[in-house]
One Martini backbone bead per residue (centre of mass of N, CA, C, O) as a GRO file, in nm:
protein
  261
    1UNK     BB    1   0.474   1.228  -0.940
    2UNK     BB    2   0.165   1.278  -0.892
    3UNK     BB    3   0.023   1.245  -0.594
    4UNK     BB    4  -0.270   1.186  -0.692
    5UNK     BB    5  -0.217   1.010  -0.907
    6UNK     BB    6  -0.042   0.779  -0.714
    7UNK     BB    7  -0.317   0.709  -0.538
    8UNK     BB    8  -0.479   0.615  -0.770
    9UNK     BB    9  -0.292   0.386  -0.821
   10UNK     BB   10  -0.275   0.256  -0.627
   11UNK     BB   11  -0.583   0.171  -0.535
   12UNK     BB   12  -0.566  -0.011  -0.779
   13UNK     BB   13  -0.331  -0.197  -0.701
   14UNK     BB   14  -0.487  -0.326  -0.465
   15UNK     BB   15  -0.710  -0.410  -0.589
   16UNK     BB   16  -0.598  -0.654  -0.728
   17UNK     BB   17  -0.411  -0.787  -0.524
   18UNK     BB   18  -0.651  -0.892  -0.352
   19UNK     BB   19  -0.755  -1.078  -0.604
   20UNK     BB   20  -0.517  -1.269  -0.595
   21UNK     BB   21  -0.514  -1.330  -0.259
   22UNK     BB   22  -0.777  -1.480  -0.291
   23UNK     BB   23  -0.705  -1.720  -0.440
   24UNK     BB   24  -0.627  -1.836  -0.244
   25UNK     BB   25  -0.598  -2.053   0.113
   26UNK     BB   26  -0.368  -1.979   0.249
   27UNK     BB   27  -0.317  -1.757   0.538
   28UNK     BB   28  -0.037  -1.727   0.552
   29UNK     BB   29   0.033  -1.684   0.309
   30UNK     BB   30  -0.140  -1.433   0.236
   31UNK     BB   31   0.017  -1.279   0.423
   32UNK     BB   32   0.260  -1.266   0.320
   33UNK     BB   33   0.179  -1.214   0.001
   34UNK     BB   34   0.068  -0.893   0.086
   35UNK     BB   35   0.320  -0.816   0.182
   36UNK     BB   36   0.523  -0.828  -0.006
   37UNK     BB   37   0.356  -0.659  -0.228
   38UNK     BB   38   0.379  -0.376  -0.069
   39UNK     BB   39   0.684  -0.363  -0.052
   40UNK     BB   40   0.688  -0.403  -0.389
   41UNK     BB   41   0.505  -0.115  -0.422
   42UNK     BB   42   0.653   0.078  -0.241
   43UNK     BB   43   0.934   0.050  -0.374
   44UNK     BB   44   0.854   0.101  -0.685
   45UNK     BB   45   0.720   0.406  -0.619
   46UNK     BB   46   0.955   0.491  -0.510
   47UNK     BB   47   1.130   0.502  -0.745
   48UNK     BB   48   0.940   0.675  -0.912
   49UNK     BB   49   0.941   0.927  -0.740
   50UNK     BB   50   1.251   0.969  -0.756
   51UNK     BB   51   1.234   0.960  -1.032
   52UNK     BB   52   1.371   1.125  -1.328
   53UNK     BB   53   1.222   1.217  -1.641
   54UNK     BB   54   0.971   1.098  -1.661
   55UNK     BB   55   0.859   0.928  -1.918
   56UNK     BB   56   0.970   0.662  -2.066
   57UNK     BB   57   0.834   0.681  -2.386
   58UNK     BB   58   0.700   0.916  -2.462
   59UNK     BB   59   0.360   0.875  -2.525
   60UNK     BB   60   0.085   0.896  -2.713
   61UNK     BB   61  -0.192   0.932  -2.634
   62UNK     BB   62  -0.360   0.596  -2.660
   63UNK     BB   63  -0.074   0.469  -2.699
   64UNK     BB   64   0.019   0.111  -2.846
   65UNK     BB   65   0.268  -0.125  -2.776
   66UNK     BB   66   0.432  -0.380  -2.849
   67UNK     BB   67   0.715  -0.533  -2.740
   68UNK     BB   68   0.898  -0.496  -2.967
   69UNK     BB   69   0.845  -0.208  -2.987
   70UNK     BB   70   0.882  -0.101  -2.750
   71UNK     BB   71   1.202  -0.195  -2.728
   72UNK     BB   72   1.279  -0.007  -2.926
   73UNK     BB   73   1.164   0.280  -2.784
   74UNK     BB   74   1.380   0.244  -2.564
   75UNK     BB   75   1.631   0.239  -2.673
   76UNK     BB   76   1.654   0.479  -2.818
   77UNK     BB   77   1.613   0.665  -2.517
   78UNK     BB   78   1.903   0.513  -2.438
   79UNK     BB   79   2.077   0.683  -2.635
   80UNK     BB   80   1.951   0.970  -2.517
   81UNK     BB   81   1.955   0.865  -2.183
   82UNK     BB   82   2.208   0.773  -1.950
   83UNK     BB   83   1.956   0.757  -1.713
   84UNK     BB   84   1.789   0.535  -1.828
   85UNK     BB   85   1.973   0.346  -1.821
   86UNK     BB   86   2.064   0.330  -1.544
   87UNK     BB   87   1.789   0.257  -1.443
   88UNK     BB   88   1.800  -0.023  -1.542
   89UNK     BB   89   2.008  -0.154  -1.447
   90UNK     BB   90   1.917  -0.107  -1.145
   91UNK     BB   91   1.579  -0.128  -1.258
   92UNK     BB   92   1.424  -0.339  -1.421
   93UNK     BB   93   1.167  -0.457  -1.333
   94UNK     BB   94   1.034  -0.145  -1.287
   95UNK     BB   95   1.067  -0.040  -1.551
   96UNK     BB   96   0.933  -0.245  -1.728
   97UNK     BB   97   0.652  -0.194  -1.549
   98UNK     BB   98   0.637   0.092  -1.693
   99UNK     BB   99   0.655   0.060  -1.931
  100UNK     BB  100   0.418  -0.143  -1.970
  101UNK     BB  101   0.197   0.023  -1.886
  102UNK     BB  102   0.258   0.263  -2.124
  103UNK     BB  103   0.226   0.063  -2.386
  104UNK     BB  104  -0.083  -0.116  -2.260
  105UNK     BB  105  -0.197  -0.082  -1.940
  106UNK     BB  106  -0.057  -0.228  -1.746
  107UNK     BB  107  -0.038  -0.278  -1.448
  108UNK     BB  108   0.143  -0.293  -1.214
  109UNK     BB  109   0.096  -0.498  -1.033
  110UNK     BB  110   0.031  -0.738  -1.240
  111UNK     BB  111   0.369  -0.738  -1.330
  112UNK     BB  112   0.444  -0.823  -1.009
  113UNK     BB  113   0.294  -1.022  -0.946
  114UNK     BB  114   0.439  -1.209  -1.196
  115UNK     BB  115   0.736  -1.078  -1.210
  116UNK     BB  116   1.001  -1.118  -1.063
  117UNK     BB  117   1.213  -1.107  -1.315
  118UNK     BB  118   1.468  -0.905  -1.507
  119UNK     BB  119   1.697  -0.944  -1.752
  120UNK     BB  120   1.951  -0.761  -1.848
  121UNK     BB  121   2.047  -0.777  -2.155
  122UNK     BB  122   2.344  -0.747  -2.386
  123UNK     BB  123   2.440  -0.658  -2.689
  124UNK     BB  124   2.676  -0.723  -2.927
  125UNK     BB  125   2.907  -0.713  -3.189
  126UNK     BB  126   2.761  -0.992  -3.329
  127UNK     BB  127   2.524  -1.020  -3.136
  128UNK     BB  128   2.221  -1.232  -3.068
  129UNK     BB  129   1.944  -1.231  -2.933
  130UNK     BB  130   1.700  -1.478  -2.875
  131UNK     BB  131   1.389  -1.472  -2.820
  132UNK     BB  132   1.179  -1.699  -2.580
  133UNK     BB  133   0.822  -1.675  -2.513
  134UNK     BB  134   0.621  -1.610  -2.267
  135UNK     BB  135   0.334  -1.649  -2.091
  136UNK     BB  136   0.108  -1.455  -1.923
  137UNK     BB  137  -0.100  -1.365  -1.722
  138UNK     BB  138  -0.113  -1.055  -1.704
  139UNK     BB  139  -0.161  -1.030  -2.051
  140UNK     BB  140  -0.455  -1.108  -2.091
  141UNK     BB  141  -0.594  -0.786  -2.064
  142UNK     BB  142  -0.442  -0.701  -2.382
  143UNK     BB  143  -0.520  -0.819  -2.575
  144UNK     BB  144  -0.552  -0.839  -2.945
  145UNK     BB  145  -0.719  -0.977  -3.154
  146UNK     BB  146  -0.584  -0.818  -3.424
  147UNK     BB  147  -0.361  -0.967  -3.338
  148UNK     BB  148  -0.083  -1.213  -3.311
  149UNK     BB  149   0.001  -1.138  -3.046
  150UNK     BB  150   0.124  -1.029  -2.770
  151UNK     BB  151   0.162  -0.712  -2.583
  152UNK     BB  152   0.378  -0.823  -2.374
  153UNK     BB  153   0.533  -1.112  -2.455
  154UNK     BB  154   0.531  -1.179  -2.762
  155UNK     BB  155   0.354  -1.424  -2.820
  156UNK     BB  156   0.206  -1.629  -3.031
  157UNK     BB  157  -0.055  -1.678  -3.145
  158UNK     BB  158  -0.218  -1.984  -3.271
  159UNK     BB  159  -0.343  -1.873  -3.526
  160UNK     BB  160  -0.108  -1.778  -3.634
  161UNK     BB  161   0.106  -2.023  -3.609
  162UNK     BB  162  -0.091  -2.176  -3.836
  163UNK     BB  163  -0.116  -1.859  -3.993
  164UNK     BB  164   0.110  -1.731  -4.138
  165UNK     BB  165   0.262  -1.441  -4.190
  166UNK     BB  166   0.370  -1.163  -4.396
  167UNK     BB  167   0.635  -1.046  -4.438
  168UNK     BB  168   0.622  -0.703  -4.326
  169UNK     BB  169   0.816  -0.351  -4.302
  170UNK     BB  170   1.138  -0.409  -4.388
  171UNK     BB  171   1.262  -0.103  -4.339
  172UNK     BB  172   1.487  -0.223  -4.123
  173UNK     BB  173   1.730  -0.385  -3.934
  174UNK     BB  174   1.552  -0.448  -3.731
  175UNK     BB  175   1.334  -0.572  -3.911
  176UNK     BB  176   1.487  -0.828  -3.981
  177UNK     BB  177   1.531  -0.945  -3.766
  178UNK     BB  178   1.264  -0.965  -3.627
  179UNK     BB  179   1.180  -1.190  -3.864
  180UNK     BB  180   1.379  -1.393  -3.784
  181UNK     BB  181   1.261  -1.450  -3.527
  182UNK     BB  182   0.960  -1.486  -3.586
  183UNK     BB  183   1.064  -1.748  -3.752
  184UNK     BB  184   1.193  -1.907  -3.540
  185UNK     BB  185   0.908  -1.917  -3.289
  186UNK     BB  186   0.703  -2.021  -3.509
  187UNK     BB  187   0.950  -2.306  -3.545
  188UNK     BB  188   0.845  -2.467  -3.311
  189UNK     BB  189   0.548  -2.588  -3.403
  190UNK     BB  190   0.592  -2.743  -3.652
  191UNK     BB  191   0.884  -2.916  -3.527
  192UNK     BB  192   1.125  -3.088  -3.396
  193UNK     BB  193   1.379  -3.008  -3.565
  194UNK     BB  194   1.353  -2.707  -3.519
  195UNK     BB  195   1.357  -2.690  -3.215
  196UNK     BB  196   1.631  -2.839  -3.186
  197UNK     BB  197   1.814  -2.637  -3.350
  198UNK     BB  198   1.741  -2.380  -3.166
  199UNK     BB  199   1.876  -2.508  -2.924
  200UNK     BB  200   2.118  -2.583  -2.952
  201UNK     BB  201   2.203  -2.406  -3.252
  202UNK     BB  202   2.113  -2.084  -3.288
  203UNK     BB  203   2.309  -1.974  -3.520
  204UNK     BB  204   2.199  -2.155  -3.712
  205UNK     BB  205   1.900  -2.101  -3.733
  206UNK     BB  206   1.987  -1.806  -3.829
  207UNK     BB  207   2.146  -1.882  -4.094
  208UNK     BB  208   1.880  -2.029  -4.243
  209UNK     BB  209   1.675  -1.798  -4.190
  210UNK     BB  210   1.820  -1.588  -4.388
  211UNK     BB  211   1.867  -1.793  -4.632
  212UNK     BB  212   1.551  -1.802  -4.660
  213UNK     BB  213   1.456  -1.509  -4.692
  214UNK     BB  214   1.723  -1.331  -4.798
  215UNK     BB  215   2.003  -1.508  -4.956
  216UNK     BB  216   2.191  -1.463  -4.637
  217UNK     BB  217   2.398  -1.407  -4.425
  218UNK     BB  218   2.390  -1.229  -4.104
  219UNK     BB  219   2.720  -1.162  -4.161
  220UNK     BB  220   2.654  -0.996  -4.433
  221UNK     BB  221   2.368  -0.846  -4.330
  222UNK     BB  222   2.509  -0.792  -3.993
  223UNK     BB  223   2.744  -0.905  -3.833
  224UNK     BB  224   2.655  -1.154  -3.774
  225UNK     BB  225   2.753  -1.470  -3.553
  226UNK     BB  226   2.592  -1.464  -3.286
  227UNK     BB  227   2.360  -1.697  -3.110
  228UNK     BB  228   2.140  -1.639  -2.842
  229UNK     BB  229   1.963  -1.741  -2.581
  230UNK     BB  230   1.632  -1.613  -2.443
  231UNK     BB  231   1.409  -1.747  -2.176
  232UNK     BB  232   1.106  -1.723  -2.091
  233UNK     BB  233   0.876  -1.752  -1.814
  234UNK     BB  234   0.609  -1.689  -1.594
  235UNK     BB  235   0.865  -1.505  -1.390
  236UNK     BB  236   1.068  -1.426  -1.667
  237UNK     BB  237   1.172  -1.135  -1.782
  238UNK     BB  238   1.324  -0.980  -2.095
  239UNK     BB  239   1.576  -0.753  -2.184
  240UNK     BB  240   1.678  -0.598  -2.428
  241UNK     BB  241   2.000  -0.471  -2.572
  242UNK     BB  242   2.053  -0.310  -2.845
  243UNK     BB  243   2.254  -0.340  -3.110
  244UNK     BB  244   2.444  -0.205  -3.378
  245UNK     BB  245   2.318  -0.360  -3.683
  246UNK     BB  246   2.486  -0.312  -3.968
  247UNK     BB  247   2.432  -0.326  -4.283
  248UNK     BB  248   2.624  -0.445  -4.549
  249UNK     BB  249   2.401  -0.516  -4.749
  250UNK     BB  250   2.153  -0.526  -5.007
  251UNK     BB  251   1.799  -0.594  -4.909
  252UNK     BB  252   1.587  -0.761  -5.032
  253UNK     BB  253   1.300  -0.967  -5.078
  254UNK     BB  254   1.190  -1.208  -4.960
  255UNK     BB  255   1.144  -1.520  -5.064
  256UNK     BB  256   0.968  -1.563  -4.834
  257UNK     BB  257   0.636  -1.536  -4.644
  258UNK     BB  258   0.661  -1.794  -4.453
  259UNK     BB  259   0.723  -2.019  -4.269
  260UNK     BB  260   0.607  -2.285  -4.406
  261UNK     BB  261   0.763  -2.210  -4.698
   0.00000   0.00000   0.00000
């Protein structure tokens, strides 16, 4: 990163971090905390300044993008570029900073000051993680309005999930994963059986809600077998590696477009 550059991030981050610090009481504490987060930004951008490869998502000027789209063009970038990955194992926490400032804006000590641990885990063929979003205090000030969700945590604002939109530009094996993943975060406010199904037993509610969208077992159409959960709290955010679910038979039309439906 240019030193000018990097002089003028830190500026920026130290000016956030003041104001969460102070937000405190306890002087004892606020000063663990000031020190700890210095210690904690300073560990980043070291991190940062040695990392070789330019930026992470190489997005085009002023373009943003939500979780969902981040984390496919991350995956993307990691099959193309083997340090990439191997940055993610080593430092999942200040990489996922790191695409997340470059897909939101959102300053990267906002994104440490709030997410203290990211677990990186990967997916198999044929196993699927299913994402339950917390929101985060540090993601309020990038929502759009225009948006159905949040562009950092990916948890649907409340009015969409009481007016469910229609599954719409089904037009990858990831996008209608991520349809059938929005279709079951989306029916946790619904019902206590819907909620109680996906916690429980995560397969059978990707499996029924397959059955719902598309007609088809989730095995029949991508391979998946195995459902699994994770969940984030609001000082834990997941990273997740996709597997290469591969389409088995032609996917139509969705039978239904709403959760709700």
């Amino acid at each position: 990163m240019d030193p000018k550059a990097l002089r003028a991030q830190r500026e920026g981050d130290l000016k956030g971090m003041v104001a969460l610090a102070m937000l405190g009481a306890d002087e004892d504490k606020l000063v663990k905390h000031f020190v700890d987060s210095l210690e904690d930004i300073d560990s980043a951008f070291t991190f940062f300044a040695q990392r070789k490869g330019g930026t992470i998502l190489g997005l085009e000027p002023g373009q943003r993008l939500g979780r969902w789209e981040t984390n496919v063009r991350f995956n993307e970038r990691m099959d193309r570029d083997p340090q990439l990955y191997a940055d993610m194992v080593r430092q999942p926490r200040y990489m996922m900073a790191g695409f997340t400032q470059e897909a939101t804006g959102l300053p990267i000590v906002s994104f440490l000051a709030q997410v203290k641990e990211v677990p990186f885990v990967e997916e198999d063929e044929g196993v699927h993680f299913l994402l339950l979003p917390a929101c985060h205090r540090g993601c309020g000030p990038v929502k759009s309005e225009a948006a159905d969700e949040c562009v950092m945590c990916g948890l649907p604002r409340p009015i969409a999930t009481s007016n469910s939109k229609p599954v719409q530009g089904l037009t990858t094996t990831l996008d209608r994963i991520h349809a059938l993943d929005d279709y079951l975060v989306r029916s946790l406010d619904t019902s206590r059986a819907a909620r109680d199904l996906v916690m429980q037993d995560p397969t059978q509610a990707f499996a029924q809600a397959s059955q719902t969208l598309f007609g088809a077992s989730p095995e029949e159409l991508f391979g998946i077998h195995t459902t699994r959960i994770v969940q984030d709290t609001e000082s834990i955010l997941y990273s997740i590696r996709l597997a290469d679910h591969t389409t088995k038979r032609v996917v139509g039309a969705p039978r239904v477009k709403t959760a709700a439906a």
